[in-house]
Coordinates of C-alpha atoms and ligand atoms in Angstrom, one line a residue:
M7 CA 14.8 31.5 -34.2
R8 CA 15.9 28.2 -34.8
V9 CA 18.4 26.5 -32.4
A10 CA 21.8 25.2 -34.0
I11 CA 22.4 21.7 -33.0
Q12 CA 25.4 19.9 -34.0
S13 CA 24.2 16.1 -34.5
K14 CA 25.8 13.4 -33.0
L15 CA 24.3 11.2 -35.7
E16 CA 24.4 13.3 -38.6
S17 CA 24.1 10.3 -41.2
S18 CA 21.5 8.6 -39.6
G19 CA 17.7 9.3 -40.8
T20 CA 14.7 8.1 -39.5
S21 CA 14.6 4.6 -38.9
I22 CA 13.3 2.4 -42.0
F23 CA 10.9 0.6 -39.7
A24 CA 9.1 4.1 -38.8
V25 CA 9.3 5.0 -42.5
M26 CA 7.8 1.7 -43.8
S27 CA 5.2 1.1 -40.9
G28 CA 4.1 4.8 -41.3
L29 CA 3.8 4.1 -45.6
A30 CA 1.8 0.9 -44.4
N31 CA -0.7 2.9 -42.3
E32 CA -0.7 5.9 -45.0
Y33 CA -1.6 3.2 -47.9
S34 CA -3.5 0.9 -45.8
A35 CA -1.1 -1.5 -47.0
I36 CA -0.8 -5.5 -45.1
N37 CA 2.5 -4.8 -42.6
L38 CA 5.1 -7.3 -43.4
S39 CA 8.0 -4.6 -42.8
Q40 CA 8.5 -4.1 -38.8
G41 CA 9.0 -7.4 -36.8
F42 CA 6.0 -7.6 -34.7
P43 CA 3.4 -9.9 -34.2
D44 CA -0.3 -9.4 -35.2
F45 CA -1.6 -12.2 -33.1
S46 CA -3.1 -12.6 -29.7
I47 CA -0.7 -13.6 -26.5
D48 CA -1.0 -16.2 -24.4
P49 CA -4.2 -15.6 -22.1
L50 CA -2.5 -17.2 -19.0
L51 CA 0.3 -14.4 -19.6
Q52 CA -2.6 -11.6 -19.9
Q53 CA -3.7 -12.8 -16.3
C54 CA -0.6 -12.6 -14.9
V55 CA -0.6 -9.2 -15.8
V56 CA -3.9 -8.5 -14.1
Q57 CA -2.8 -10.3 -11.3
A58 CA 0.4 -8.2 -10.6
M59 CA -1.8 -5.1 -10.8
E60 CA -4.3 -7.1 -8.3
E61 CA -1.5 -7.2 -6.2
G62 CA -0.5 -3.4 -6.6
Q63 CA 2.9 -4.2 -8.0
V64 CA 3.4 -0.9 -9.7
Q65 CA 6.4 0.8 -8.0
Y66 CA 9.9 0.9 -8.7
S67 CA 11.6 -2.6 -8.8
P68 CA 15.0 -3.2 -7.7
M69 CA 17.5 -1.5 -10.2
P70 CA 18.9 -4.9 -11.3
G71 CA 15.6 -6.0 -12.3
R72 CA 13.0 -8.2 -9.7
L73 CA 14.6 -11.2 -8.3
D74 CA 12.0 -13.5 -8.9
L75 CA 12.2 -12.7 -12.5
R76 CA 16.1 -13.0 -12.6
E77 CA 15.6 -16.4 -10.8
A78 CA 13.1 -17.8 -13.4
I79 CA 15.8 -16.7 -16.1
S80 CA 18.5 -18.6 -14.4
E81 CA 16.4 -21.7 -14.2
K82 CA 15.6 -21.4 -17.7
I83 CA 19.5 -21.1 -19.0
Q84 CA 20.0 -24.0 -16.9
T85 CA 17.5 -26.0 -18.4
L86 CA 18.3 -24.8 -21.8
Y87 CA 22.1 -24.2 -22.1
N88 CA 23.1 -26.3 -19.2
T89 CA 24.3 -23.5 -17.6
V90 CA 24.9 -22.2 -14.3
V91 CA 24.0 -18.3 -14.1
D92 CA 24.1 -16.1 -10.9
A93 CA 20.7 -14.4 -10.9
Q94 CA 22.2 -12.0 -8.3
T95 CA 25.2 -10.9 -10.6
E96 CA 24.8 -11.7 -13.8
I97 CA 21.6 -10.9 -15.1
T98 CA 20.2 -7.2 -15.5
I99 CA 16.5 -6.8 -17.1
T100 CA 16.7 -4.0 -19.3
A101 CA 14.1 -2.3 -21.3
G102 CA 14.3 -4.6 -24.1
G103 CA 17.4 -6.2 -26.1
T104 CA 17.7 -2.7 -27.7
Q105 CA 18.8 -0.9 -24.2
A106 CA 20.8 -4.0 -23.3
I107 CA 22.8 -3.5 -26.1
Y108 CA 23.2 0.6 -25.8
C109 CA 24.3 0.2 -22.0
A110 CA 26.8 -2.8 -22.8
L111 CA 28.4 -0.4 -25.2
T112 CA 28.2 2.4 -23.2
A113 CA 29.8 0.4 -20.5
I114 CA 33.1 -0.5 -22.5
V115 CA 33.4 1.5 -25.4
N116 CA 35.8 4.2 -25.1
A117 CA 36.6 7.1 -27.6
G118 CA 38.6 5.7 -30.5
D119 CA 37.8 2.2 -29.6
E120 CA 37.0 -0.4 -32.9
V121 CA 33.9 -2.6 -32.7
I122 CA 33.3 -5.2 -35.6
I123 CA 29.9 -5.2 -36.5
F124 CA 28.4 -7.7 -39.4
D125 CA 26.3 -6.2 -42.2
P126 CA 23.2 -6.3 -42.9
A127 CA 23.3 -5.6 -39.2
Y128 CA 20.1 -4.6 -37.0
D129 CA 19.9 -1.3 -37.2
C130 CA 20.8 0.0 -33.4
Y131 CA 24.2 -1.3 -33.6
D132 CA 26.2 1.2 -35.7
P133 CA 24.8 4.3 -33.9
A134 CA 24.9 2.9 -30.7
V135 CA 28.6 2.4 -31.1
R136 CA 29.4 5.6 -32.5
L137 CA 27.3 7.6 -29.6
N138 CA 29.9 6.2 -27.2
G139 CA 32.9 7.6 -29.1
G140 CA 33.6 4.0 -30.8
I141 CA 34.4 3.4 -34.5
P142 CA 32.3 1.0 -36.0
V143 CA 34.2 -1.6 -38.4
H144 CA 31.6 -3.0 -40.9
L145 CA 32.4 -6.4 -42.5
N146 CA 29.9 -8.1 -44.9
L147 CA 28.2 -11.4 -44.4
K148 CA 29.0 -13.4 -47.6
Y149 CA 26.6 -13.2 -50.1
P150 CA 24.6 -15.3 -51.0
D151 CA 24.2 -17.6 -48.2
Y152 CA 25.0 -14.9 -45.5
R153 CA 28.0 -16.7 -43.4
I154 CA 30.8 -15.3 -41.4
D155 CA 34.1 -15.2 -43.3
W156 CA 36.1 -16.1 -40.5
D157 CA 39.6 -15.6 -42.2
E158 CA 38.4 -11.7 -43.0
L159 CA 37.3 -11.6 -39.4
S160 CA 40.5 -12.2 -37.9
N161 CA 42.6 -10.3 -40.5
R162 CA 40.2 -7.2 -39.6
I163 CA 41.2 -7.6 -35.8
T164 CA 43.6 -4.6 -34.5
P165 CA 45.0 -3.5 -31.3
R166 CA 42.3 -1.0 -31.2
T167 CA 39.3 -3.7 -31.7
K168 CA 37.5 -3.7 -28.5
L169 CA 34.4 -5.6 -29.1
I170 CA 33.0 -8.0 -31.8
M171 CA 29.2 -7.9 -32.3
F172 CA 27.3 -11.1 -33.2
N173 CA 23.7 -11.9 -33.7
N174 CA 22.3 -15.1 -34.2
P175 CA 19.6 -16.3 -35.2
H176 CA 20.1 -13.4 -37.6
N177 CA 18.0 -10.8 -38.5
P178 CA 17.6 -9.9 -41.5
T179 CA 19.0 -12.9 -43.2
G180 CA 17.5 -15.8 -41.2
T181 CA 21.0 -17.3 -41.0
V182 CA 21.9 -19.7 -37.6
W183 CA 25.2 -20.8 -36.3
S184 CA 26.5 -24.2 -36.6
T185 CA 29.0 -25.3 -33.9
E186 CA 31.6 -25.1 -36.4
D187 CA 31.1 -21.4 -36.2
L188 CA 31.5 -21.3 -32.6
A189 CA 34.4 -23.4 -32.4
R190 CA 36.2 -21.1 -35.1
L191 CA 35.0 -17.8 -32.9
Q192 CA 36.5 -19.7 -29.9
K193 CA 39.8 -20.1 -31.8
I194 CA 40.4 -16.3 -32.9
V195 CA 38.8 -15.4 -28.9
T196 CA 41.9 -17.5 -27.5
L197 CA 44.4 -15.6 -29.9
H198 CA 43.0 -12.4 -28.7
P199 CA 42.5 -12.2 -24.8
D200 CA 41.6 -8.9 -24.5
I201 CA 38.9 -8.7 -27.0
L202 CA 35.1 -8.4 -25.8
L203 CA 32.2 -9.9 -27.7
L204 CA 28.3 -9.1 -27.8
S205 CA 26.0 -11.6 -28.6
D206 CA 22.3 -10.6 -29.6
E207 CA 20.4 -13.9 -29.1
V208 CA 16.8 -12.1 -29.3
Y209 CA 15.4 -14.7 -31.5
E210 CA 16.9 -17.8 -29.6
H211 CA 13.5 -19.6 -29.6
I212 CA 12.9 -19.0 -33.8
H213 CA 14.8 -21.4 -35.5
F214 CA 13.9 -24.3 -37.9
G215 CA 16.1 -27.4 -38.0
E216 CA 19.2 -27.1 -36.0
R217 CA 19.2 -26.0 -32.5
H218 CA 20.3 -22.6 -31.7
H219 CA 23.8 -22.6 -30.0
S220 CA 24.0 -19.8 -27.5
F221 CA 27.3 -18.4 -26.0
L222 CA 25.8 -19.6 -22.8
E223 CA 26.9 -22.9 -23.7
N224 CA 30.5 -22.0 -24.3
P225 CA 32.2 -21.2 -21.1
L226 CA 35.1 -19.3 -22.4
L227 CA 32.8 -17.2 -24.9
M228 CA 30.5 -16.7 -21.9
S229 CA 33.5 -15.2 -19.9
R230 CA 34.0 -12.3 -22.5
S231 CA 30.3 -11.7 -23.4
F232 CA 27.5 -9.6 -22.9
V233 CA 24.5 -12.2 -24.4
V234 CA 21.2 -10.2 -25.2
F235 CA 17.9 -11.4 -25.0
S236 CA 14.2 -9.8 -25.5
F237 CA 10.9 -11.3 -24.0
G238 CA 9.5 -8.9 -26.5
K239 CA 10.5 -12.2 -29.0
T240 CA 9.8 -14.8 -27.0
F241 CA 6.1 -14.1 -25.9
H242 CA 5.2 -12.2 -28.6
V243 CA 5.2 -8.8 -26.5
T244 CA 7.4 -6.5 -28.5
G245 CA 5.8 -3.5 -27.3
W246 CA 6.3 -4.2 -23.6
K247 CA 9.9 -3.6 -24.3
V248 CA 11.4 -5.8 -21.5
G249 CA 15.0 -7.7 -22.3
Y250 CA 17.8 -8.7 -20.4
C251 CA 21.6 -9.3 -20.4
V252 CA 23.5 -12.2 -19.3
A253 CA 27.3 -11.2 -18.6
P254 CA 30.1 -12.3 -16.1
P255 CA 29.9 -10.1 -12.9
E256 CA 32.5 -7.9 -13.7
L257 CA 30.8 -7.0 -16.9
T258 CA 27.3 -6.9 -15.5
S259 CA 28.7 -4.7 -12.8
E260 CA 30.2 -1.8 -15.6
L261 CA 26.7 -2.4 -17.4
R262 CA 24.4 -1.7 -14.2
R263 CA 27.1 1.3 -13.1
N264 CA 25.4 3.5 -16.4
F265 CA 22.2 1.3 -16.7
Q266 CA 21.2 2.9 -13.3
F267 CA 21.6 6.5 -14.8
N268 CA 20.0 5.5 -18.2
T269 CA 16.7 4.5 -16.5
F270 CA 17.4 3.0 -13.3
C271 CA 14.7 -0.1 -13.8
V272 CA 12.3 -1.6 -16.0
N273 CA 8.5 -1.6 -15.7
N274 CA 7.7 -3.4 -12.5
T275 CA 4.2 -4.9 -13.3
M276 CA 5.5 -6.3 -16.6
Q277 CA 8.8 -8.1 -14.9
C278 CA 6.3 -9.4 -12.1
A279 CA 3.7 -10.6 -14.9
L280 CA 6.6 -12.5 -17.0
A281 CA 7.9 -14.1 -13.6
K282 CA 4.6 -15.5 -12.5
Y283 CA 4.3 -16.7 -16.2
M284 CA 7.8 -18.4 -16.4
R285 CA 7.1 -20.1 -13.3
S286 CA 3.9 -21.6 -14.9
G287 CA 5.7 -24.4 -16.3
D288 CA 7.4 -24.5 -19.8
T289 CA 6.6 -21.3 -21.7
W290 CA 8.8 -21.9 -24.5
T291 CA 9.2 -24.9 -26.1
G292 CA 6.1 -24.7 -28.8
I293 CA 7.7 -21.4 -30.0
P294 CA 9.7 -22.7 -33.1
A295 CA 6.8 -25.2 -34.2
L296 CA 4.5 -22.1 -34.0
Y297 CA 6.9 -19.9 -36.5
S298 CA 7.9 -23.0 -38.3
E299 CA 4.2 -23.5 -39.6
K300 CA 3.9 -19.6 -40.1
L301 CA 6.9 -19.8 -42.5
D302 CA 5.8 -23.0 -44.2
L303 CA 2.4 -21.5 -44.8
F304 CA 3.9 -18.1 -46.5
Q305 CA 6.7 -19.9 -48.2
N306 CA 4.1 -22.2 -49.7
L307 CA 1.5 -19.6 -50.8
M308 CA 4.7 -17.6 -52.4
T309 CA 5.3 -20.2 -54.6
G310 CA 2.9 -19.2 -56.7
S311 CA 4.7 -15.7 -57.3
R312 CA 7.5 -14.2 -59.2
F313 CA 9.6 -13.9 -56.0
R314 CA 12.6 -16.2 -55.4
K315 CA 12.8 -17.4 -51.6
L316 CA 16.1 -17.3 -49.6
P317 CA 17.0 -20.1 -46.9
C318 CA 15.6 -19.1 -44.2
K319 CA 16.7 -21.1 -40.7
G320 CA 15.7 -18.5 -37.9
T321 CA 14.0 -15.8 -36.7
Y322 CA 10.8 -14.3 -38.0
F323 CA 11.7 -13.0 -41.0
C324 CA 12.2 -14.3 -44.3
L325 CA 13.8 -12.9 -47.8
Y326 CA 12.8 -12.7 -51.5
D327 CA 14.8 -12.1 -54.4
Y328 CA 12.3 -10.1 -56.7
S329 CA 15.0 -9.5 -59.4
A330 CA 12.8 -11.4 -61.7
I331 CA 10.0 -8.5 -61.5
S332 CA 12.1 -5.3 -61.4
D333 CA 15.6 -3.8 -61.6
A334 CA 14.4 -0.9 -58.9
R335 CA 16.7 -0.5 -56.3
D336 CA 15.1 -2.3 -53.3
T337 CA 14.6 1.2 -51.1
D338 CA 12.2 2.4 -54.5
F339 CA 10.5 -1.2 -55.0
A340 CA 9.7 -1.4 -51.2
K341 CA 7.9 1.9 -51.5
I342 CA 6.4 0.7 -55.0
L343 CA 5.1 -2.5 -53.6
T344 CA 3.5 -0.6 -50.7
R345 CA 2.1 1.9 -52.7
E346 CA 0.4 0.2 -55.6
F347 CA 0.4 -3.3 -54.4
G348 CA -0.4 -3.0 -50.8
V349 CA 2.2 -5.0 -48.8
A350 CA 5.1 -2.9 -46.6
S351 CA 8.3 -5.1 -46.3
I352 CA 11.9 -4.2 -45.4
P353 CA 14.6 -3.5 -48.3
L354 CA 17.7 -5.1 -47.5
S355 CA 20.2 -2.6 -48.3
V356 CA 19.3 -0.6 -45.6
F357 CA 21.1 -2.9 -43.2
Y358 CA 24.5 -2.3 -45.0
Q359 CA 26.7 0.5 -44.6
D360 CA 28.0 0.2 -48.2
G361 CA 24.2 0.2 -49.5
S362 CA 24.6 -3.3 -51.2
D363 CA 21.7 -3.9 -53.2
H364 CA 21.0 -7.5 -54.1
K365 CA 17.4 -6.8 -55.0
I366 CA 16.1 -8.4 -52.0
L367 CA 13.2 -7.5 -49.6
R368 CA 12.4 -9.0 -46.2
F369 CA 9.1 -10.0 -45.0
C370 CA 8.0 -10.7 -41.0
F371 CA 6.0 -13.9 -41.0
A372 CA 4.8 -13.5 -37.4
K373 CA 1.3 -13.0 -38.3
K374 CA -2.0 -14.8 -38.0
T375 CA -3.0 -17.0 -41.0
E376 CA -5.4 -14.4 -42.6
T377 CA -2.8 -11.8 -42.8
L378 CA -0.3 -14.0 -44.4
K379 CA -2.8 -15.3 -47.0
N380 CA -3.9 -12.0 -47.8
A381 CA -0.3 -10.6 -48.2
A382 CA 0.4 -14.0 -50.5
A383 CA -2.2 -13.1 -52.8
L384 CA -1.4 -9.5 -53.7
L385 CA 2.0 -10.7 -54.2
C386 CA 1.1 -13.5 -56.5
K387 CA -0.7 -10.9 -58.6
I388 CA 2.6 -9.2 -59.4
Ligands
PMP14 N1 18.5 -7.4 -31.8 C1 18.0 -7.7 -32.9 C2 18.3 -8.5 -33.9 C3 16.3 -7.3 -33.4 O1 15.7 -7.7 -34.5 C4 15.6 -6.6 -32.5 C5 14.0 -6.2 -32.6 N2 13.6 -6.2 -33.7 C6 16.3 -6.1 -31.2 C7 17.4 -6.3 -31.0 C8 15.8 -5.1 -29.9 O2 14.8 -6.0 -29.4 P1 13.7 -5.2 -28.2 O3 12.7 -4.7 -29.2 O4 13.8 -6.0 -27.3 O5 14.3 -3.9 -28.0

């Protein structure tokens, strides 16, 4: 007999990342869909894992995360953003950025609260709001340059608006904020003293041109925000699922109140390895150059194709318009590309609530030179 369950996420199917990666495997296609590097990590980080194992660091860590790791993060934040963050009361180590986002929402969203999300949006935002009884309010970034319309945002704030979610550098569009964006937000926040913010900055180190402007550089924004980071993106270890959330003490203690019953603590061995690695010296300054080289390579190789590139200022994703090739829906075209031409990508419309289809695909370029060359060669044949 089948068990009848009333789904809490009826409208959400299987994540597009699982679908496209599954299709890539089935058709042995080059997988530029899901965002994960296919190159080796720093051997020193590997050695740090071995050392952590040899030291027997295999039992639970403290609930908010190992203090040595939180202290290393605090030092990094001071160096990078010139901000003092208390390792004891303002940093929590989570199972990736995803869990930080989920726990932040669980901590503060009550039934009927509105949460503003900008589309195209990373796919965990909307379900996490709904699972917590909140009402997602979706605004679109302005096509084709994907900027936030700050006036529209001001107009959509209501007495029920609890939180506004931001992502910078932005997946999937590759846009990054300017200082003007921070100033516009600061003005809005000043007018609405009860609104909280979530800033998803998991791609803080992947930007080309303008440097990353973190909420952690702005005392007003920081005093209202959960700021989310991911070691998966920073050190090319997406499968470790270790990230962290920086928030003022009162927000952090509320986040930890539910985090402790959600998972209690994160993989101690990996936390120990990450702390050792971060203490080994400067572990992040080479990241923009690494990805800038990959982006240049892919974009140069793609000039021989009929795909039209869109600007990319950050993240390890770049967008291409395929309207010169086909007028199929992007979800169909992405499948055709995988099955018939051997390259998997992500159709942009899946990041929109309203299904906006601008004939654009997202390609992940966090790949070895060989992978990028092979993929571009296939794409240039179309
Ligand atoms: N936010 C964004 C914008 C992302 O792209 C991702 C990962 N793809 C995450 C959060 C989640 O990060 P993690 O893998 O550390 O959970």
